[in-house]
Coordinates of C-alpha atoms in Angstrom, one line a residue:
Chain A
M27 CA -84.7 -63.0 -28.8
S28 CA -86.3 -64.5 -31.9
D29 CA -89.0 -67.1 -31.5
D30 CA -88.3 -68.6 -34.9
H31 CA -84.8 -69.6 -33.9
K32 CA -84.2 -73.4 -34.1
E33 CA -81.3 -75.0 -32.4
P34 CA -79.7 -77.8 -34.5
A35 CA -81.2 -81.3 -33.7
V36 CA -79.1 -84.3 -32.7
Q37 CA -75.5 -83.8 -33.7
A38 CA -73.7 -86.2 -35.8
P39 CA -71.2 -88.4 -34.0
P40 CA -67.7 -86.9 -34.0
S41 CA -65.4 -87.8 -36.9
E42 CA -62.3 -89.9 -36.4
S43 CA -60.1 -86.8 -36.6
D44 CA -62.2 -85.1 -33.9
V45 CA -61.9 -88.1 -31.6
A46 CA -58.1 -88.1 -32.2
A47 CA -57.9 -84.4 -31.4
F48 CA -60.0 -85.0 -28.2
N49 CA -57.8 -87.9 -27.1
K50 CA -54.8 -85.5 -27.5
H51 CA -56.6 -83.0 -25.2
L52 CA -57.3 -85.7 -22.7
K53 CA -53.6 -86.5 -22.3
S54 CA -52.9 -82.8 -21.8
Y55 CA -55.6 -82.5 -19.1
V56 CA -54.1 -85.4 -17.2
I57 CA -50.6 -83.9 -17.5
I58 CA -52.0 -80.5 -16.3
G59 CA -53.5 -82.4 -13.3
G60 CA -50.0 -83.8 -12.5
I61 CA -48.4 -80.4 -12.8
E62 CA -51.1 -79.0 -10.5
F63 CA -50.3 -81.7 -7.9
L64 CA -46.7 -80.6 -8.1
F65 CA -47.6 -77.0 -7.7
T66 CA -49.7 -77.9 -4.6
F67 CA -46.7 -79.7 -3.0
L68 CA -44.4 -76.8 -4.1
T69 CA -46.7 -74.3 -2.4
V70 CA -46.7 -76.3 0.8
G71 CA -43.0 -76.8 0.7
I72 CA -41.9 -73.2 0.1
S73 CA -44.3 -71.9 2.8
F74 CA -42.2 -73.8 5.3
F75 CA -38.9 -72.9 3.7
F76 CA -38.9 -69.1 4.2
E77 CA -38.7 -67.6 7.7
N78 CA -39.2 -64.0 6.7
M79 CA -43.0 -63.5 6.6
G80 CA -43.0 -61.0 3.7
T81 CA -41.0 -63.3 1.5
K82 CA -43.0 -66.3 2.6
I83 CA -46.3 -64.6 1.7
A84 CA -45.0 -63.4 -1.7
V85 CA -43.5 -66.7 -2.8
T86 CA -46.3 -68.9 -1.5
L87 CA -49.0 -66.8 -3.2
L88 CA -46.9 -66.6 -6.4
S89 CA -46.9 -70.4 -6.5
A90 CA -50.6 -70.6 -5.8
A91 CA -51.2 -68.0 -8.5
A92 CA -49.2 -70.1 -11.0
N93 CA -51.5 -73.1 -10.1
A94 CA -54.6 -70.9 -10.5
I95 CA -53.4 -69.7 -13.9
L96 CA -53.1 -73.3 -15.1
V97 CA -56.7 -74.0 -14.0
A98 CA -58.0 -70.9 -15.7
A99 CA -56.0 -71.1 -18.9
I100 CA -56.2 -74.9 -19.6
L101 CA -59.1 -76.4 -17.7
M102 CA -61.4 -73.4 -18.1
H103 CA -60.1 -73.0 -21.7
L104 CA -59.5 -69.3 -21.1
K105 CA -56.5 -69.2 -23.4
D106 CA -58.7 -70.1 -26.4
E107 CA -61.7 -68.1 -25.2
K108 CA -63.6 -65.4 -27.2
K109 CA -62.9 -61.7 -26.8
M110 CA -66.2 -61.1 -25.0
I111 CA -65.2 -63.3 -22.1
W112 CA -61.8 -61.5 -21.8
K113 CA -63.6 -58.1 -21.8
V114 CA -65.8 -59.3 -18.9
L115 CA -62.8 -60.6 -17.0
F116 CA -60.8 -57.4 -17.7
F117 CA -63.5 -55.3 -16.0
T118 CA -63.8 -57.8 -13.2
G119 CA -60.0 -57.6 -12.6
A120 CA -60.1 -53.8 -12.7
F121 CA -62.9 -53.7 -10.1
L122 CA -61.0 -56.2 -8.0
V123 CA -57.9 -54.0 -8.0
V124 CA -60.0 -51.0 -7.0
L125 CA -61.5 -53.1 -4.1
F126 CA -58.1 -54.0 -2.8
F127 CA -57.0 -50.4 -3.3
L128 CA -59.8 -49.4 -0.9
T129 CA -58.5 -51.9 1.7
W130 CA -55.0 -50.4 1.3
L131 CA -56.5 -46.9 1.5
A132 CA -58.3 -47.8 4.7
R133 CA -55.1 -49.1 6.2
S134 CA -53.0 -46.2 5.2
D135 CA -55.5 -43.6 6.4
E136 CA -55.8 -45.0 9.8
I137 CA -57.9 -43.4 12.5
A138 CA -56.0 -44.0 15.8
G139 CA -57.3 -46.8 17.9
V140 CA -60.0 -48.2 15.6
L141 CA -58.2 -50.7 13.4
H142 CA -56.2 -52.8 15.8
N143 CA -58.0 -55.9 17.0
H144 CA -56.7 -58.2 19.7
H145 CA -58.5 -61.3 18.5
Chain B
M255 CA -90.9 -72.0 -27.5
E256 CA -87.4 -73.4 -27.9
I257 CA -84.6 -71.8 -25.9
P258 CA -82.3 -70.2 -28.4
H259 CA -78.5 -70.5 -28.6
T260 CA -78.1 -73.5 -26.3
V261 CA -75.8 -75.0 -28.9
T262 CA -75.1 -72.5 -31.5
A263 CA -73.3 -69.2 -30.8
R264 CA -75.1 -65.9 -30.9
P265 CA -73.8 -63.9 -33.8
D266 CA -73.2 -60.8 -31.6
T267 CA -71.3 -62.4 -28.7
G268 CA -69.8 -65.4 -30.5
L269 CA -70.9 -67.6 -27.6
Y270 CA -73.8 -69.8 -26.7
N271 CA -76.0 -68.0 -24.1
A272 CA -75.2 -70.1 -21.1
K273 CA -71.5 -69.7 -21.5
L274 CA -71.7 -65.9 -21.4
A275 CA -74.1 -66.2 -18.5
I276 CA -71.8 -68.4 -16.4
W277 CA -68.8 -66.1 -17.0
L278 CA -70.9 -63.1 -15.9
F279 CA -71.9 -65.1 -12.8
L280 CA -68.3 -66.0 -12.2
A281 CA -67.3 -62.4 -12.5
S282 CA -69.8 -61.6 -9.7
E283 CA -68.3 -64.5 -7.7
V284 CA -64.8 -63.1 -8.1
M285 CA -66.1 -59.8 -6.5
L286 CA -67.9 -61.8 -3.7
F287 CA -64.8 -63.7 -2.7
G288 CA -62.6 -60.7 -3.5
G289 CA -64.5 -58.7 -0.9
L290 CA -64.0 -61.4 1.7
F291 CA -60.3 -61.8 0.9
S292 CA -59.9 -58.0 1.2
A293 CA -61.6 -58.2 4.6
Y294 CA -59.2 -61.0 5.5
V295 CA -56.2 -58.7 4.5
F296 CA -57.7 -55.8 6.4
L297 CA -58.2 -57.9 9.6
R298 CA -54.8 -59.5 9.4
M299 CA -53.0 -56.3 8.9
G300 CA -54.9 -54.7 11.8
A301 CA -54.1 -57.6 14.2
D302 CA -51.7 -56.8 17.0
D303 CA -48.4 -58.7 17.1
G304 CA -49.0 -62.3 18.1
Y305 CA -52.8 -62.0 17.8
W306 CA -53.0 -63.5 14.2
P307 CA -52.5 -67.2 14.9
H308 CA -50.3 -69.5 12.8
G309 CA -50.2 -73.2 12.8
L310 CA -53.7 -73.9 14.1
L311 CA -54.9 -75.8 11.1
N312 CA -54.0 -79.3 9.9
V313 CA -51.8 -78.8 6.9
P314 CA -51.7 -82.5 5.8
I315 CA -55.5 -82.6 5.8
G316 CA -55.6 -79.2 3.9
T317 CA -53.2 -80.6 1.3
I318 CA -55.2 -83.8 0.9
N319 CA -58.4 -81.6 0.3
T320 CA -56.5 -79.5 -2.2
I321 CA -55.4 -82.7 -4.1
I322 CA -59.0 -83.9 -4.0
L323 CA -60.4 -80.7 -5.4
V324 CA -57.7 -80.5 -8.1
S325 CA -58.4 -84.1 -9.1
S326 CA -62.2 -83.3 -9.3
S327 CA -61.3 -80.5 -11.7
I328 CA -59.5 -82.9 -13.9
T329 CA -62.3 -85.5 -13.8
I330 CA -65.0 -83.0 -14.7
V331 CA -63.1 -81.8 -17.7
L332 CA -62.7 -85.5 -18.7
A333 CA -66.5 -85.9 -18.2
W334 CA -67.1 -83.0 -20.6
A335 CA -64.6 -84.3 -23.2
S336 CA -66.2 -87.8 -23.0
L337 CA -69.6 -86.1 -23.9
K338 CA -68.0 -84.3 -26.8
M339 CA -66.9 -87.7 -28.1
R340 CA -70.4 -89.1 -27.4
Q341 CA -69.1 -91.6 -24.8
W342 CA -72.0 -91.6 -22.4
A343 CA -70.8 -94.4 -20.1
R344 CA -67.4 -92.9 -19.8
H345 CA -69.0 -89.5 -19.1
K346 CA -71.1 -90.9 -16.3
M347 CA -68.0 -92.6 -14.8
Y348 CA -66.1 -89.3 -14.7
L349 CA -69.1 -87.4 -13.5
G350 CA -69.6 -90.0 -10.7
I351 CA -66.0 -89.7 -9.6
T352 CA -66.3 -85.9 -9.6
I353 CA -69.4 -86.1 -7.3
G354 CA -67.5 -88.6 -5.1
L355 CA -64.5 -86.3 -4.8
G356 CA -66.8 -83.4 -4.0
V357 CA -68.5 -85.4 -1.2
L358 CA -65.1 -86.5 0.1
F359 CA -63.9 -82.9 0.3
L360 CA -67.0 -81.8 2.3
G361 CA -66.8 -85.0 4.4
I362 CA -63.3 -84.2 5.5
K363 CA -64.2 -80.6 6.2
L364 CA -67.4 -81.3 8.1
G365 CA -66.5 -84.6 9.6
N366 CA -62.9 -83.9 10.7
E367 CA -61.7 -80.4 10.4
Y368 CA -64.6 -78.4 11.8
P369 CA -65.4 -80.8 14.7
A370 CA -61.7 -80.8 15.7
K371 CA -61.8 -77.0 16.0
F372 CA -65.1 -77.0 17.9
D373 CA -63.5 -79.3 20.5
H374 CA -60.4 -77.2 20.9
F375 CA -60.3 -74.5 23.6
G376 CA -58.2 -71.3 23.9
V377 CA -57.8 -68.7 26.6
F378 CA -56.3 -65.3 25.8
I379 CA -54.3 -64.0 28.8
K380 CA -54.4 -60.3 29.7
K381 CA -51.1 -58.6 28.6
D382 CA -50.3 -57.5 32.2
K383 CA -50.7 -61.1 33.4
W384 CA -48.4 -62.8 30.8
A385 CA -45.6 -63.0 33.3
Q386 CA -47.7 -65.2 35.6
Y387 CA -48.1 -67.7 32.8
E388 CA -44.6 -67.5 31.5
Q389 CA -44.2 -71.3 32.0
Y390 CA -46.9 -71.8 29.3
L391 CA -46.2 -68.8 27.1
D392 CA -42.4 -68.1 27.1
N393 CA -43.0 -64.6 25.9
D394 CA -39.7 -63.4 27.3
G395 CA -37.9 -66.1 25.3
L396 CA -39.9 -65.2 22.2
K397 CA -39.0 -61.5 22.6
K398 CA -35.3 -62.3 22.9
K399 CA -35.6 -64.3 19.6
G400 CA -37.4 -61.4 17.9
L401 CA -40.6 -63.4 17.5
P402 CA -44.1 -62.2 18.1
P403 CA -45.6 -62.9 21.6
R404 CA -47.9 -65.9 22.4
P405 CA -51.0 -64.5 24.1
E406 CA -53.1 -67.7 24.1
I407 CA -53.0 -70.9 26.1
S408 CA -54.9 -73.6 24.3
G409 CA -55.8 -77.3 24.8
H410 CA -58.6 -79.5 25.8
L411 CA -60.9 -78.1 28.4
H412 CA -61.4 -80.4 31.5
E413 CA -62.9 -78.2 34.2
V414 CA -64.6 -74.9 34.6
E415 CA -64.6 -73.1 37.9
V416 CA -67.7 -71.1 38.6
D417 CA -68.7 -68.5 41.2
L418 CA -72.3 -69.1 42.3
T419 CA -72.6 -66.0 44.5
G420 CA -75.3 -64.4 42.4
A421 CA -76.9 -67.7 41.2
D422 CA -80.1 -69.4 42.1
R423 CA -78.7 -72.7 43.4
Q424 CA -81.7 -74.8 42.7
K425 CA -82.0 -73.6 39.1
F426 CA -78.3 -74.1 38.6
D427 CA -78.5 -77.6 39.9
D428 CA -81.3 -78.3 37.5
F429 CA -79.3 -76.7 34.7
L430 CA -76.3 -79.0 35.5
L431 CA -78.6 -82.1 35.7
G432 CA -80.0 -81.2 32.3
R433 CA -76.5 -81.2 30.7
G434 CA -75.4 -84.3 32.7
L435 CA -72.8 -82.3 34.6
E436 CA -71.8 -82.4 38.3
K437 CA -70.3 -79.8 40.6
K438 CA -67.8 -80.2 43.4
P439 CA -66.4 -77.6 45.8
A440 CA -63.3 -75.9 44.4
E441 CA -59.9 -77.0 45.7
G442 CA -58.8 -74.9 48.6
G443 CA -62.3 -74.3 49.8
E444 CA -61.8 -70.7 51.0
N445 CA -64.8 -69.5 49.1
A446 CA -68.0 -71.6 49.6
N447 CA -69.5 -70.2 46.4
L448 CA -66.7 -71.5 44.2
Y449 CA -67.3 -74.9 42.5
E450 CA -65.5 -76.9 39.9
I451 CA -67.5 -78.5 37.0
E452 CA -66.0 -81.2 34.9
V453 CA -67.1 -80.4 31.4
K454 CA -67.5 -82.8 28.4
S455 CA -66.8 -80.2 25.7
P456 CA -66.4 -76.4 25.3
R457 CA -70.1 -76.2 24.6
D458 CA -70.7 -76.8 28.3
A459 CA -68.4 -73.9 29.1
E460 CA -70.4 -71.7 26.7
A461 CA -73.6 -72.8 28.4
L462 CA -72.1 -72.0 31.8
R463 CA -71.1 -68.5 30.6
K464 CA -74.8 -67.9 29.7
A465 CA -76.3 -69.4 32.9
P466 CA -78.0 -66.6 34.9
G467 CA -76.0 -65.3 37.9
V468 CA -73.1 -67.6 37.2
K469 CA -69.6 -66.1 36.9
V470 CA -66.9 -68.2 35.2
A471 CA -63.9 -68.0 37.6
G472 CA -61.3 -70.2 36.0
F473 CA -60.3 -73.1 33.8
K474 CA -58.3 -76.3 33.9
L475 CA -57.2 -77.5 30.6
A476 CA -54.9 -80.2 29.2
L477 CA -52.4 -78.2 27.3
D478 CA -51.4 -78.4 23.7
E479 CA -47.7 -79.3 23.1
V480 CA -46.9 -75.7 22.3
N481 CA -48.0 -74.5 25.7
A482 CA -46.7 -77.5 27.6
D483 CA -43.2 -77.0 26.2
P484 CA -43.2 -73.4 25.1
T485 CA -39.4 -73.0 25.1
N486 CA -38.9 -75.8 22.5
V487 CA -37.6 -74.2 19.4
K488 CA -39.7 -76.5 17.2
F489 CA -42.7 -74.4 18.2
D490 CA -41.2 -71.1 17.2
H491 CA -42.6 -71.5 13.7
P492 CA -45.6 -73.5 12.4
S493 CA -44.8 -77.0 11.3
F494 CA -46.3 -79.3 8.7
F495 CA -47.8 -81.6 11.3
L496 CA -50.2 -80.1 13.8
P497 CA -48.6 -80.1 17.3
G498 CA -50.3 -82.7 19.5
H499 CA -52.0 -82.6 22.9
T500 CA -50.5 -83.4 26.3
E501 CA -51.9 -84.5 29.6
K502 CA -50.2 -81.6 31.4
I503 CA -52.9 -79.6 33.2
A504 CA -52.8 -75.8 33.5
T505 CA -55.0 -73.8 35.9
I506 CA -56.0 -70.4 34.6
H507 CA -57.7 -67.8 36.8
G508 CA -60.7 -66.0 35.4
E509 CA -59.4 -62.5 36.4
D510 CA -56.3 -63.1 34.3
V511 CA -58.3 -63.9 31.2
D512 CA -58.9 -61.4 28.4
W513 CA -61.1 -63.6 26.4
W514 CA -61.9 -67.3 26.1
S515 CA -63.7 -69.5 23.6
A516 CA -63.5 -72.8 21.7
F517 CA -62.1 -72.5 18.2
Y518 CA -65.5 -71.1 17.1
P519 CA -65.9 -68.1 14.7
K520 CA -66.0 -65.8 17.7
H521 CA -62.7 -67.1 19.0
S522 CA -60.7 -64.6 16.8
A523 CA -60.8 -62.5 13.6
Y524 CA -58.7 -65.4 12.2
F525 CA -61.3 -68.0 12.9
S526 CA -64.3 -65.8 11.9
A527 CA -62.6 -65.2 8.5
Y528 CA -61.7 -68.9 8.3
F529 CA -65.2 -70.2 9.0
L530 CA -66.9 -67.6 6.8
I531 CA -64.7 -68.1 3.7
T532 CA -64.3 -71.9 4.0
G533 CA -68.0 -72.2 4.9
L534 CA -69.1 -70.1 1.9
H535 CA -66.7 -72.1 -0.3
G536 CA -68.2 -75.4 1.1
L537 CA -71.6 -74.2 0.1
H538 CA -70.3 -73.6 -3.4
V539 CA -69.0 -77.2 -3.4
L540 CA -72.4 -78.4 -2.2
G541 CA -74.1 -76.5 -5.0
G542 CA -71.8 -78.1 -7.6
I543 CA -72.5 -81.5 -6.2
V544 CA -76.3 -81.0 -6.3
V545 CA -76.1 -79.9 -10.0
F546 CA -73.8 -82.7 -11.0
T547 CA -76.0 -85.3 -9.2
Y548 CA -79.0 -84.0 -11.2
F549 CA -77.1 -84.4 -14.4
F550 CA -75.9 -87.8 -13.3
F551 CA -79.5 -89.1 -13.0
F552 CA -81.4 -87.0 -15.5
G553 CA -78.8 -85.7 -18.0
H554 CA -79.6 -88.6 -20.4
K555 CA -82.9 -87.0 -21.4
I556 CA -81.3 -84.0 -23.0
Y557 CA -78.3 -86.1 -24.2
R558 CA -80.7 -88.3 -26.2
R559 CA -82.4 -85.3 -27.8
N560 CA -79.3 -83.2 -28.4
P561 CA -75.9 -84.4 -27.0
E562 CA -74.1 -81.2 -27.8
Q563 CA -76.5 -79.3 -25.6
Q564 CA -75.8 -81.7 -22.7
A565 CA -72.1 -81.3 -23.4
N566 CA -72.6 -77.5 -23.1
R567 CA -74.5 -77.9 -19.8
I568 CA -71.6 -79.9 -18.4
E569 CA -69.1 -77.4 -19.7
V570 CA -71.0 -74.5 -18.0
V571 CA -71.2 -76.3 -14.6
G572 CA -67.6 -77.5 -15.1
L573 CA -66.5 -73.8 -15.4
Y574 CA -68.3 -73.1 -12.1
W575 CA -66.5 -76.2 -10.6
H576 CA -63.1 -75.0 -11.8
F577 CA -63.8 -71.6 -10.2
V578 CA -64.6 -73.3 -6.9
D579 CA -61.3 -75.1 -7.2
L580 CA -59.5 -71.9 -8.1
V581 CA -60.9 -70.2 -5.0
W582 CA -59.6 -73.1 -2.8
I583 CA -56.2 -72.8 -4.4
F584 CA -55.9 -69.4 -2.6
V585 CA -57.9 -70.3 0.5
F586 CA -55.6 -73.1 1.3
P587 CA -52.3 -71.1 1.5
I588 CA -53.8 -68.0 3.2
F589 CA -55.4 -70.0 6.1
Y590 CA -53.2 -73.1 6.4
L591 CA -49.8 -72.0 5.3
L592 CA -49.3 -68.2 5.9

C-alpha cells in the first residue's frame, strides 16, 4: 500500500451519453425484476404440479437456479465482471462441490443405525 | 492517510479494493450457507419415511416474502444507478424503499411466521401405537396409496394431563399460580394423582415438562384439518394454502407418545434446519438494513466529498444484499415447497 496514493477528488457530473446509457440500464433492471417475479411464481407453480418427489425437486430447484443466475448475472453485474472475481468464484464453486461430495460420501458410506433420525 | 483505491482500480486486480473484499467475503458466505444446506440434505436424506414433514409452512406468505426481497434487490440497484447519475434525492428514495422492504420482510418473519409456529403443537405417536390413532392418522389408507406414513398429530394444545405422584403438591400449586394456570381432577377419576391443566400455549406444556416430580401423562388438542379428516385426498399432498384448524378435540395418552413439542427447533430435524437457516438469513437481512440505514442518514458526507466513492459503497453493500436475496431464492423452495 502506498501512502502517496491519491484518490481522484469530486467526480465530474456524468455526461448526457452516460445518463442515457444508465437510463437504458434502469429499464433492463426493472424488466429483470419482472422476470424474477415470473420465475418466483413459476417455481411455486411447478412445485405443486409434479407428484414424483425426485422430478419435483429437480424441476423446482432448476427454476430457482434460473432465478438466482439472473440475480447474479444482471443485478450483481457478474456477466461483465473482471477475471479476478471469476477466479474467486471458480474456487468457491469447486470447494462447494467438494463439500456436497462429502455429504454424498457420508450417505453412501453409511454405518448401520447412526444416520436415520425419526424427527 | 487516505485510504487507497476506494474509487480507482488497483492495477494488479483491476478492481477497487472494497469490491474485491466484498466478493471474498461473499465467497466465505457461500461456504457458510453451503455447509448448512449440505447439513439439510444430510438430515433430509437420513429421515425415516414420513418423518420429514411437508406442507407445514405458509406458502402464500413465503411467496410474498420472496417478492419483497426480489423487489428490494431491484430498488437497491436503482439506488446505486441513481448515485452514478448523481441524483441524490432519487437515490435516497430507492434506498428508503429498500430499507422499508427489508423491514417488511423481517416483520412478516418475526411477527407472523415464527409466532404461528411457536403456537402450533405436534405429538409424534410411537410406531406400535399408530393403529390406536388411525382415525387421526389414516396410515393404512396412506400405505394403500403408496404414500409415506403420517406419524404426527398436530393442532392447538388445550389441555395437558399430569401425574403428580412424585411431585410436591404445594410447590406445584405455587408453580401453577405463578403461570396463571389451574388444575382439575382428570376425567374418570380412577387415579387421584392425575390432573388436567388447561394451558394457554405450548410454553406452559414445556414448563410442566420441566416441573420437578411432574410426569406429563397426556394431551388434549384441537386438531389440524389434516388430522381431523385424514382420509380426505386433498391432504395426501401439500397444498398452496396451509390447512386450517378445527375444533375437533383429540385425546392422546402419554404412554403412546414418542416425542412432543411445539413447532420449535427441537420439534424435528426439519424445524431445527428451518429455524437455523432462516434465522441466520434473517440476521443477514438485519445487517443489510443497519448498513443501509447508516448510509441513508450519513451517506451524504462522503457523497459531497466524492460521489463516486459513495456510489461504490452502495455497490458493495448492494452486492451483499443481492447475495442475501440469492440465498432466499433457494431457502424458499427447499423449506416451503419441497
